[in-house]
Structure formats: C-alpha cells, structure tokens
Short mmCIF file of C-alpha atoms in Angstrom, two decimals:
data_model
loop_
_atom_site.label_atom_id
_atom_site.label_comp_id
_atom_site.label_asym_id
_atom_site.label_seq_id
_atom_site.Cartn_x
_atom_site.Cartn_y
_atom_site.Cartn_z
CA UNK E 1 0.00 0.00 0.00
CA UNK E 2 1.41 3.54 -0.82
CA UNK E 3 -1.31 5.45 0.10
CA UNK E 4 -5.19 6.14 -0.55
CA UNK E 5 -8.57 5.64 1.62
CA UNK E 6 -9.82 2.26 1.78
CA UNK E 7 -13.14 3.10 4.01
CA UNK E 8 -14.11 5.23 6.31
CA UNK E 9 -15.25 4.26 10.07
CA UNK E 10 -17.54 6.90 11.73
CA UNK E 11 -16.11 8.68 14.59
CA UNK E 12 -17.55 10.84 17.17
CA UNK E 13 -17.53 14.60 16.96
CA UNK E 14 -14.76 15.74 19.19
CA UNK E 15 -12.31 12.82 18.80
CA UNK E 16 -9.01 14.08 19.48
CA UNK E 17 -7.04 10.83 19.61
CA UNK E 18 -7.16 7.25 17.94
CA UNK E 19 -5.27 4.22 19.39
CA UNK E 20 -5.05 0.99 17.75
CA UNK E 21 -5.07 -2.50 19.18
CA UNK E 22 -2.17 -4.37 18.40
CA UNK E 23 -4.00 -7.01 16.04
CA UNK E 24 -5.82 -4.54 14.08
CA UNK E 25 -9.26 -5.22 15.12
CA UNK E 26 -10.27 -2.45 17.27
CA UNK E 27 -9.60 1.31 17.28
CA UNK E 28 -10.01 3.68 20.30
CA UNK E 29 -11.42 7.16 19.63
CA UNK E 30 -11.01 9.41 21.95
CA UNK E 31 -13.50 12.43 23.07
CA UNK E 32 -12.21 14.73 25.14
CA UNK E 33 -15.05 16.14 27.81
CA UNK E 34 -15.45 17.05 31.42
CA UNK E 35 -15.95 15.77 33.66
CA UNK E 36 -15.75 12.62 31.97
CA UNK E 37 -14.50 11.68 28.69
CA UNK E 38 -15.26 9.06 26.32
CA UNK E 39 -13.53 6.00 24.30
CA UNK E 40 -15.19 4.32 21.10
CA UNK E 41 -14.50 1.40 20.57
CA UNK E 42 -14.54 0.84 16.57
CA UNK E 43 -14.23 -2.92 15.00
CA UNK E 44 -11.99 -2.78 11.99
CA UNK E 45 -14.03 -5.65 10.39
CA UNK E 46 -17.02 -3.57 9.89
CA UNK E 47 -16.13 0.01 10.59
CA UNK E 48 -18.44 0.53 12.80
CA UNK E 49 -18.87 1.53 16.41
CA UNK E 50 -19.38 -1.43 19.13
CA UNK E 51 -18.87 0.06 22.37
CA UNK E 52 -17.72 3.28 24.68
CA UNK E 53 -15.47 3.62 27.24
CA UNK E 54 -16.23 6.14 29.80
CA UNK E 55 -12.82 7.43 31.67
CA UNK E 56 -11.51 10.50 32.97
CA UNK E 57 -11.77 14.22 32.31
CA UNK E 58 -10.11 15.58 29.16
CA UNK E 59 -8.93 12.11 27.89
CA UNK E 60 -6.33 12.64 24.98
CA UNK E 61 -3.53 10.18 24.22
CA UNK E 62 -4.08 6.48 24.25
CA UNK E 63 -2.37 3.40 24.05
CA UNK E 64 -3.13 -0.30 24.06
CA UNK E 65 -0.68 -3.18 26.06
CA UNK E 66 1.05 -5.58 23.65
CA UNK E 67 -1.68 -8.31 24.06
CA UNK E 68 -4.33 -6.30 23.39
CA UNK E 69 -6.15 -6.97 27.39
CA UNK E 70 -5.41 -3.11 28.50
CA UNK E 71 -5.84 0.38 27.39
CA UNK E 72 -4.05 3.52 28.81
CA UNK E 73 -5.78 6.79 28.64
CA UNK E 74 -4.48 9.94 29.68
CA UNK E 75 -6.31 12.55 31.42
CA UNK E 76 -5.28 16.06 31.28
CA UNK E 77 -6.78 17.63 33.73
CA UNK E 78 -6.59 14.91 36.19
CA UNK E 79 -3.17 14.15 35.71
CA UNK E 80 -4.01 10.64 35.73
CA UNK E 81 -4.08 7.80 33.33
CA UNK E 82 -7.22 4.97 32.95
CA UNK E 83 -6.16 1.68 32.81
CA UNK E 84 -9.01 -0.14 30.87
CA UNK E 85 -9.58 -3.55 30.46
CA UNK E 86 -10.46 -4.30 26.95
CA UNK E 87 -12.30 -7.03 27.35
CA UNK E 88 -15.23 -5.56 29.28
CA UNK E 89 -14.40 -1.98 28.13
CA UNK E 90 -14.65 -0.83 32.04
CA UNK E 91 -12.15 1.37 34.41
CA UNK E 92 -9.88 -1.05 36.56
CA UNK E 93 -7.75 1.59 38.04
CA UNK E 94 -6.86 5.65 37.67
CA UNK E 95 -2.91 6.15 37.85
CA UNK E 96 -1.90 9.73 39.35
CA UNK E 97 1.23 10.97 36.97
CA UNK E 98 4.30 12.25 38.62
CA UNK E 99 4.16 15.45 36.61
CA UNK E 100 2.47 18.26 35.21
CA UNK E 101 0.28 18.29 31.89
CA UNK E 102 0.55 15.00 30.63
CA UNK E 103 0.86 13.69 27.24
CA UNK E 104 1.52 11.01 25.59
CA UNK E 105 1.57 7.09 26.99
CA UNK E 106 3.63 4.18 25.27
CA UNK E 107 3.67 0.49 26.91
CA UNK E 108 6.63 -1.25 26.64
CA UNK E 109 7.17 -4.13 24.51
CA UNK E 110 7.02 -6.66 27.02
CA UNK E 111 3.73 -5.17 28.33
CA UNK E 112 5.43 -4.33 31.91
CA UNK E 113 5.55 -0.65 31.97
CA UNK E 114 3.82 1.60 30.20
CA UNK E 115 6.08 5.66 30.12
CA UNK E 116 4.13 8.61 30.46
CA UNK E 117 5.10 11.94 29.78
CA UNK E 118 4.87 15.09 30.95
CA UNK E 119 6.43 18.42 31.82
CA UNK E 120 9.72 18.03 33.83
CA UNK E 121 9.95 14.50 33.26
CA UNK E 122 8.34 10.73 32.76
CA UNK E 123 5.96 8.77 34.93
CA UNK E 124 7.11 4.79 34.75
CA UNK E 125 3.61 2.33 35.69
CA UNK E 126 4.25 -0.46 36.78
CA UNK E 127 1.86 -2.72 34.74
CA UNK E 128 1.56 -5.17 37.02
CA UNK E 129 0.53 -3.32 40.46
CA UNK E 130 0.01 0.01 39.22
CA UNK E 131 2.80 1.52 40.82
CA UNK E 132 5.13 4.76 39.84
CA UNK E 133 8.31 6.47 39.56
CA UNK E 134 9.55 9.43 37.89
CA UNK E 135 12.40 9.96 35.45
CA UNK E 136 13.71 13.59 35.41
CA UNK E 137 13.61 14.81 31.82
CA UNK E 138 14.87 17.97 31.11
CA UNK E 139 12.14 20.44 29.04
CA UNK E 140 8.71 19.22 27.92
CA UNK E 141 9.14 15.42 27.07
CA UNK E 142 6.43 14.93 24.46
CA UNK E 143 7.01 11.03 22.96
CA UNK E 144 8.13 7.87 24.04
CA UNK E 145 9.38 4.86 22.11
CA UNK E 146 11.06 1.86 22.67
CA UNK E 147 13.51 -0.32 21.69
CA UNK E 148 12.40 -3.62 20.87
CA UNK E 149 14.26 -5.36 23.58
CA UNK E 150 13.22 -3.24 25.97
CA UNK E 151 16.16 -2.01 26.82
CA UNK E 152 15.89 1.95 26.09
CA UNK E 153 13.42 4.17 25.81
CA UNK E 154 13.70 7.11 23.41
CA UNK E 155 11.79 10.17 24.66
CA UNK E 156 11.69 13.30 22.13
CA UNK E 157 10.94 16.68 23.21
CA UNK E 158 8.83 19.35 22.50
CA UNK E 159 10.58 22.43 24.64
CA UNK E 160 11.18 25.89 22.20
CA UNK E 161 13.78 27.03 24.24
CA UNK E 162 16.82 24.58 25.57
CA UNK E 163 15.86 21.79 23.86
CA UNK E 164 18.10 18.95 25.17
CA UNK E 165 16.77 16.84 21.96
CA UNK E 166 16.31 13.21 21.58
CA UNK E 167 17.19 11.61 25.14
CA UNK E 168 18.09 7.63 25.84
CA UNK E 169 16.96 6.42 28.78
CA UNK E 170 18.67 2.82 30.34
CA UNK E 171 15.36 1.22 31.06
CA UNK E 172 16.40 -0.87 33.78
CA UNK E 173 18.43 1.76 35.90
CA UNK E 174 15.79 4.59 34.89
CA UNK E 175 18.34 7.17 33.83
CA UNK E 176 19.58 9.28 30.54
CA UNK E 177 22.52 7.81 29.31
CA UNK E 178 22.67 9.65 26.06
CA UNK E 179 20.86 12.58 24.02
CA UNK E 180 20.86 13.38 20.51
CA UNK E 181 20.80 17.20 19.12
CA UNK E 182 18.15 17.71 16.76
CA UNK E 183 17.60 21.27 16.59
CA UNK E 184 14.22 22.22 18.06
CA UNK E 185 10.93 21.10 19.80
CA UNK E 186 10.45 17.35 18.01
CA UNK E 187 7.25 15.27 18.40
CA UNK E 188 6.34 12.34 17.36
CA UNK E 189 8.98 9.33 17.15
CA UNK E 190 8.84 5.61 15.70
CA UNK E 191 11.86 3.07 16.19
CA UNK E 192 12.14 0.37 13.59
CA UNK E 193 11.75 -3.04 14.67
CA UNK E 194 15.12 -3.81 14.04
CA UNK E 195 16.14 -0.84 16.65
CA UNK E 196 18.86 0.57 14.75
CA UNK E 197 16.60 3.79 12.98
CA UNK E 198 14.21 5.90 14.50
CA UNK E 199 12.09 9.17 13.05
CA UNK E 200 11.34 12.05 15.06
CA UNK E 201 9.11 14.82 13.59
CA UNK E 202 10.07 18.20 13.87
CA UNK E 203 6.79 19.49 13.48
CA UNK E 204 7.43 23.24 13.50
CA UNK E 205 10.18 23.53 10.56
CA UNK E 206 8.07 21.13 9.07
CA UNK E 207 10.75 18.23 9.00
CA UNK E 208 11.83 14.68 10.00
CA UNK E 209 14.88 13.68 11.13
CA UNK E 210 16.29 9.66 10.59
CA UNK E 211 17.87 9.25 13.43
CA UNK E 212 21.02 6.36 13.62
CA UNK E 213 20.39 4.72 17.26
CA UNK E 214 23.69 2.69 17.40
CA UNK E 215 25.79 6.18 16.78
CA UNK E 216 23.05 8.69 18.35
CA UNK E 217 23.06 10.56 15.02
CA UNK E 218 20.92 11.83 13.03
CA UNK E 219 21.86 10.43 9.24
CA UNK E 220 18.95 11.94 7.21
CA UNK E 221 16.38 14.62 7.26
CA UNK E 222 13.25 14.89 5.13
CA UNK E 223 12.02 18.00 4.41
CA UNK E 224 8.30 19.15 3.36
CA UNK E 225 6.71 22.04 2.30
CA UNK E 226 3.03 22.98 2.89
CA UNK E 227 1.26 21.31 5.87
CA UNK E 228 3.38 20.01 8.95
CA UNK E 229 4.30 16.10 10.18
CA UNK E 230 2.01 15.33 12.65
CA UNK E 231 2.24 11.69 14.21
CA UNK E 232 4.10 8.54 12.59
CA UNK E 233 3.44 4.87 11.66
CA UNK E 234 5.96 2.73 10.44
CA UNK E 235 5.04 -0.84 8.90
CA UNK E 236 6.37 -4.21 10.50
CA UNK E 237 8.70 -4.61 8.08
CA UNK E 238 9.84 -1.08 8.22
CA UNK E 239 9.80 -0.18 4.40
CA UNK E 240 6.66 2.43 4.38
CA UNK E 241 6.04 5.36 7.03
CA UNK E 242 3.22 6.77 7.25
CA UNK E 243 3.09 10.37 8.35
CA UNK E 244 -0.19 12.73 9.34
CA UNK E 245 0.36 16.07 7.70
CA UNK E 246 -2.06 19.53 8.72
CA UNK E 247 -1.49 23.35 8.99
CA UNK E 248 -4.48 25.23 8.86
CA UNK E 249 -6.00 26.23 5.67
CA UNK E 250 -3.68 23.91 3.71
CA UNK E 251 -5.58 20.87 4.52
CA UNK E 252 -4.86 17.43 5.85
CA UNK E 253 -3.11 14.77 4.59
CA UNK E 254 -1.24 11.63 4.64
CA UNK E 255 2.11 10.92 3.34
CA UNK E 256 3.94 7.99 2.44
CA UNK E 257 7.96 7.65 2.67
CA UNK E 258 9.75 5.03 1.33
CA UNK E 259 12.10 4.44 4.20
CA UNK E 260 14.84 2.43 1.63
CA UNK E 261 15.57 6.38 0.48
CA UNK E 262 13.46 8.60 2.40
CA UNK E 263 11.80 9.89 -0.41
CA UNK E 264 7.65 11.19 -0.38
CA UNK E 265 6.58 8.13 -2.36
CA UNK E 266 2.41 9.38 -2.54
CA UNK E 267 0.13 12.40 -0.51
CA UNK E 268 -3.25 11.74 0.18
CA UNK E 269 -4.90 14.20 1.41
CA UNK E 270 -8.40 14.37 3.55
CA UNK E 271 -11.61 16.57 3.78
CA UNK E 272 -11.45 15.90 7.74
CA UNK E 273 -9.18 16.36 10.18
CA UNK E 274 -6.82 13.54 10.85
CA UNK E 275 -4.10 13.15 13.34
CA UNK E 276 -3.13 9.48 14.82
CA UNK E 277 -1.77 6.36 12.71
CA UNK E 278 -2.48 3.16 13.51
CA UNK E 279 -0.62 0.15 12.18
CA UNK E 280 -1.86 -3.24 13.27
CA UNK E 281 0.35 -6.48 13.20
CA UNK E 282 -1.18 -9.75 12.59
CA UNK E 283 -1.42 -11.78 15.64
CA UNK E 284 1.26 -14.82 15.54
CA UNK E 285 1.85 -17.51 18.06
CA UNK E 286 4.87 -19.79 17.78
CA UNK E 287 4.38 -23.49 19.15
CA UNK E 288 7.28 -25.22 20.20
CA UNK E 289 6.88 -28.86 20.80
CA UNK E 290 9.32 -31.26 22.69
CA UNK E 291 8.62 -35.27 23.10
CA UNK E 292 9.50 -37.15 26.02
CA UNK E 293 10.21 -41.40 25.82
CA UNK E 294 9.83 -43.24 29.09
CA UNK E 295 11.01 -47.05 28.64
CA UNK E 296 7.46 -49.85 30.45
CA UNK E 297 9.67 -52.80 30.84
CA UNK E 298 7.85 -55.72 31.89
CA UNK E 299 6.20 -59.21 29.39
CA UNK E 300 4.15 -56.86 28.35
CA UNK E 301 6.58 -53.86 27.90
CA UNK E 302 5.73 -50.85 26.20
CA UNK E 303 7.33 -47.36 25.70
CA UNK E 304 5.23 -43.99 26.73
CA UNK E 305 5.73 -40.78 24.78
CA UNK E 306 4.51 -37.73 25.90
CA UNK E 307 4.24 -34.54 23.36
CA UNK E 308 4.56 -30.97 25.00
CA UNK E 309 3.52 -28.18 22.92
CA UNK E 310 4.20 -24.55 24.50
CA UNK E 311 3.23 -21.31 23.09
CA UNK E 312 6.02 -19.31 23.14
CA UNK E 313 3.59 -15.96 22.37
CA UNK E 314 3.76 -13.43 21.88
CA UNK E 315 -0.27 -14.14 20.84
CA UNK E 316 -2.70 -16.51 22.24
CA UNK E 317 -3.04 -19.77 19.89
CA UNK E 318 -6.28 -20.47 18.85
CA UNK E 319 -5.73 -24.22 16.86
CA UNK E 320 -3.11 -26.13 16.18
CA UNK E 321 -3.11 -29.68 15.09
CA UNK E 322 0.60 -31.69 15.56
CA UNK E 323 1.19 -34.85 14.02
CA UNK E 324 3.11 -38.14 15.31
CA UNK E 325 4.59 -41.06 12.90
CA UNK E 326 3.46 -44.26 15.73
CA UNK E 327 4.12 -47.59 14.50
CA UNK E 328 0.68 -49.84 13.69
CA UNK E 329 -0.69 -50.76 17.21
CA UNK E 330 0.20 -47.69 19.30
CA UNK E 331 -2.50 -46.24 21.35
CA UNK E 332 -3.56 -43.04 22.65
CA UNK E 333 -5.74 -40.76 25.34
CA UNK E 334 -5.85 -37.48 23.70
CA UNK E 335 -5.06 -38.19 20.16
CA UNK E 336 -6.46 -40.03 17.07
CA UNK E 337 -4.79 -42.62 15.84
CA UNK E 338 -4.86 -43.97 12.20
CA UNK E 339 -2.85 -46.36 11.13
CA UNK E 340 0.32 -45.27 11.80
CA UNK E 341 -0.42 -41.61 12.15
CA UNK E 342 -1.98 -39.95 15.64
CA UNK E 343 -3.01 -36.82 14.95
CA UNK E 344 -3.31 -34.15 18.12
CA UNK E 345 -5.16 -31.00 18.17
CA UNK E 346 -4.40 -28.33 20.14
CA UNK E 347 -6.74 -25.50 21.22
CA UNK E 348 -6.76 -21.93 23.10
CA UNK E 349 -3.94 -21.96 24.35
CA UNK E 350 -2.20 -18.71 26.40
CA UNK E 351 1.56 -17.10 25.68
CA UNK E 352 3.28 -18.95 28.47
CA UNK E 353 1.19 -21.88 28.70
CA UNK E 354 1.76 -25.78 27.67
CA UNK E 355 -0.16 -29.01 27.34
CA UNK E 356 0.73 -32.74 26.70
CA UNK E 357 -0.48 -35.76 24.58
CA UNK E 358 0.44 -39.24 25.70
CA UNK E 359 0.82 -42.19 23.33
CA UNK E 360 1.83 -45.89 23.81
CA UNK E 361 3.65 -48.00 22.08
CA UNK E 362 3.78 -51.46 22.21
CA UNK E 363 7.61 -53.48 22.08
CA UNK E 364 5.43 -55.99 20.20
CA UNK E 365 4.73 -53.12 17.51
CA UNK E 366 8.55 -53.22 17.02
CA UNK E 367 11.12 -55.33 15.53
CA UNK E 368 13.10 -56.46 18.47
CA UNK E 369 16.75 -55.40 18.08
CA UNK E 370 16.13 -52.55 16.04
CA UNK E 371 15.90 -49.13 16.97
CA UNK E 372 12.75 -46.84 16.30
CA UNK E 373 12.26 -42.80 16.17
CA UNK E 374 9.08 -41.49 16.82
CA UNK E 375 9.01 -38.09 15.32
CA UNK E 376 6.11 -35.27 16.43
CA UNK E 377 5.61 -32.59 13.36
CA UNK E 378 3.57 -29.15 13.80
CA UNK E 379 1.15 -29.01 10.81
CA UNK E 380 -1.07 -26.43 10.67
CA UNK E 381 -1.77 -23.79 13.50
CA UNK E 382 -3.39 -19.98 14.01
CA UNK E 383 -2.34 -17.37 14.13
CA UNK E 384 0.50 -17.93 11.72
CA UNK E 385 4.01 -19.74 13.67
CA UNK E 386 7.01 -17.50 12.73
CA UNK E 387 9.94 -19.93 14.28
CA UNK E 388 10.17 -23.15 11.95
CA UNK E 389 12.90 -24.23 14.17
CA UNK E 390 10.99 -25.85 16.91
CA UNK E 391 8.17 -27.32 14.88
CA UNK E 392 9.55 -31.10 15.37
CA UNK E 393 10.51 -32.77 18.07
CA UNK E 394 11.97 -36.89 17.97
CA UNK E 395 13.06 -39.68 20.53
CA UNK E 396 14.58 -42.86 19.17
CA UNK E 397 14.16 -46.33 21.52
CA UNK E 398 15.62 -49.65 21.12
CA UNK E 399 13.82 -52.71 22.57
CA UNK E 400 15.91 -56.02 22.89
CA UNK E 401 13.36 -57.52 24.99
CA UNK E 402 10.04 -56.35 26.36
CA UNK E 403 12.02 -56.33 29.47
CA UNK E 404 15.51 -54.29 27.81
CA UNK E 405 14.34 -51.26 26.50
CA UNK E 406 16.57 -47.85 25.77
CA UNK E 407 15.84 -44.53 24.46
CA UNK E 408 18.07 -41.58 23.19
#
C-alpha cells in the first residue's frame, strides 16, 4: 500500500485521539469532555462503532498493552491515566502521573511498563501493580518509544527554548545515558523493529529527522513544504512510514515515505481532520513442541511418549493440530490414531502456557533389536508460527526384549 482511503469508520464529533489494538481489530477514539471523557470502541471488520469507554476528564492520548487486554488513557486535567480492560471496556484503576500536563503514553514491549510523559519529566507504571516512579527529563518530554528489547526508551521533546533533543533512557536503571541534538521542539517518534533507525518529527520547521540509534546521530532529514508532520506509523517490516500532515487552511493529509531512500513516495490528502496512525500487526503464536520417551519394561513392555507443545507468544493460539509417525498398534488418550499416524489437536492456548499428549507403544509393535524414532511434526496452526525451528521434536528407543528397552 502507498497510500489512498480504503473506508471510512464513523467517529464521534470531538475525537481528538485514535489508538489501535495491536492485532488490528479495534480502534479507540477518543472524546475529550469534562468531567468525563469518552472512548469508542470501533471494529476494523465492519467500521463501525461497538462500544464506549467512559474514563476521565479531558482524555487525549491512548495506548493499548502488547496483548491487546489493556488500554491507557491519559487525562489532562486529572493528571491521571485509565487503565481499561479491553475485554469488558470498564475502568480497573486511575494512575496519578508524577508530573504536570501529561501527554503522551507508550507500553513497553514486554507489556510491563507503560512511560508517560509530561512536563519536567516521565511517569514509569508499573503494569503489574500500578505503581510509579519518575524519570527527570529535562524540558517538555512529548514522545516515548522503545527499543524492541526493551532495553531503552527514546523520549523526544517538545521544549522551544533549551531543547536537550532526543534523550536515551537505560530502562532498567531509569536514567539518561545519552541525548541526541536535533535542533528544536520534536514530536512524534517511531523506532524500527530492528532498533537501529528511529524518526522524530520536527513538526514546527516542518521536517523529519532519521535518526542512527547505534551512533546517536541523526543520518537523514526529510524536508516538506506545505502542511506540517504530525504523528508517525511505520510498517512491521519497516519499508513504508506513514506520516499525518495539517497546517491550517492547507488541509490534511497523509504521506507515504519510502524508508529504503526517504523519499515522499504518494500524498493523500483528507476533507477531515486527521491526526493518529495506527498500524496493526497480525497476531502470531509460535508453538514449540518437545517429546519425552519413558522405557514400560515388563512381558508386556511398552514405551510412553509424551508430546509438550508450549506457546512461546507473543499471541494466544487459537488451533493447532501436531502430528506423530506411531508404529501400527500404538495407542492413545488425547489423540487419534490412524494407522500409523496420531493426529493431536491443540486448542486456546495462552503465551506462556503448555499441554501434553500421551501415546503408547507397544515393544510388540517393534522389531526387536532394532531401533525406532518417533518423530512429532507441527502441521497447521493460528495465528500464523514465525519460528520453523521448533516445529519437530523426535526420541529414538531400542527394545531387545520387552524387558531391555533404551531410548536416546
């Protein structure tokens, strides 16, 4: 895609903000009122609205957790932040921030913390309990992103006078351990998901800046004429960003950069105002699967195998179906057996979470003398597996006798 509407989804009068789930199935709109403000909850699928959120007063930047369960709105005025959960669309707790006129909210990639800023510095919640700290940040902090390891956070800044530009911040001691100049108040700020580039918008000269995160220096800058950057989206694959462009009387639109040369690849431009990008990421959920081989000696001996299959995330798995190679006669509890093929399915399972199939086999299944691998095979599962590597898993046994049995 290099640009161009493909629908439209109604949204509220008023909506200052849009946040995106990370999926791609649900924006949040937000409506700014007091003394409560409002959320709308928009399905992607349809375009059309399917719930509100009711949170605090003069709601404005939003952001949803890496597994789509939470939602973080700020509140202005309150100088707090809503944590919503997603699933029933209600309050579960209001956050006080550490800091004067709050502004923007990023979680972390992990889902652990979630940076807020705000004048003077950045509030750090603690996902889990709710808890805070504050990381002094000289000027008006304005945007937060991360690396994908989690191990800095890059915080632009939106100060006119004294800017101390981009600053790193060591996640895990909470402190600035390196700033990059970029010549004014910047903005809005992607990382690529490589974490070696980021863009920072420089909203008032009406410019980005590509920004090398391995030197801290800024390699490129694109330059535009007409309306100003407004907020960013870069794709998962890092070749297009997407950039939100207004000014006034010269319109709205949305531009496209090919990120391979920073060059303005296509402008669209909008009747309506438009602000906020959101880029969803298909869900994907790698299963891993290991096999186990515990040796029944006895006259009638037999060898036990027992399948794990984990889901090592970062999405929940909805199906999967894993397939075993069994010599004729084996037997099984949670699988179907055909011939010489037991086929297991999986189904909902968590990031984090595992479950086993047991199968039997018979020594009289096997030649006596000769050893036998019994190899488990992921075929088919969803969301889509990205890691190959663990989609097999094998254990080869040797039976003598019924009572002399080995495995590997």
């Amino acid at each position: 895609m290099t640009g161009g509407s493909l629908g439209e989804a109604p949204v509220p009068s008023g909506t200052t903000r849009i946040a995106g789930s990370p999926d791609g199935a649900f924006l949040y709109a937000s409506k700014s009122f007091s003394p409560a403000s409002t959320i709308t909850v928009i399905s992607t699928a349809t375009n059309q609205d399917v719930g509100t959120i009711t949170v605090g007063s003069g709601s404005h930047a939003a952001a949803v957790s890496p597994d789509g369960s939470r939602l973080y709105a700020v509140n202005r005025p309150d100088q707090t932040v809503s944590v919503v959960d997603t699933a029933t669309r209600t309050v579960t707790a209001t956050v006080p921030v550490g800091g004067t006129q709050p502004q923007e909210v990023t979680v972390s990639p992990d889902g652990r913390e979630v940076y807020v800023t705000h004048n003077g510095g950045v509030t750090v919640i603690d996902a889990a309990t709710n808890s805070t700290a504050v990381i002094p940040v000289t000027g008006a902090p304005a945007t937060v992103a991360f690396a994908p390891d989690d191990t800095h956070a890059y915080v632009t800044n939106s100060a006119s006078l004294g800017n101390p530009g981009l600053a790193v911040i060591d996640t895990a001691t909470r402190t600035i351990t390196g700033t990059v100049p970029l010549g004014g108040p910047t903005f809005a700020l992607v990382v690529s998901p490589d974490g070696k580039r980021a863009y920072a918008a420089r909203s008032l000269d009406k410019r980005l800046s590509d920004i090398d995160l391995d030197t801290l220096t800024v390699t490129d800058t694109i330059v535009f004429t007409g309306q100003r950057p407004q907020r960013l989206g870069l794709t998962p694959d890092a070749r297009r960003l997407y950039v939100t462009r207004s000014s006034g009387g010269d319109g709205y639109s949305l531009s496209t950069i090919d990120t391979a040369t920073n060059t303005i690849i296509s402008n669209s431009d909008f009747n309506a105002r438009i602000r906020d990008v959101a880029i969803g990421t298909p869900p994907t959920a790698d299963l891993g699967l290991s096999l186990d081989a515990a040796p029944r000696p006895g006259v009638n001996g037999r060898i036990d195998y027992t399948v794990t299959a984990t889901n090592n995330g970062p999405s929940s798995l909805t199906t999967a179906t894993v397939t075993v190679d069994v010599p004729a006669g084996a037997t099984s509890n949670g699988c179907q057996i055909d011939g010489t093929k037991a086929t297991c399915t999986v189904t909902s399972l968590n990031p984090g979470a595992s479950t086993t199939r047991q199968i039997s086999v018979p020594v009289s299944a096997l030649s006596l003398g000769t050893p036998y691998t019994v190899t488990a095979t992921r075929t088919a599962s969803t969301p889509t597996d990205t890691d190959a590597a663990n989609d097999t898993a094998a254990r080869t046994c040797t039976a003598t006798t019924p009572l002399l049995i080995n495995c590997d």
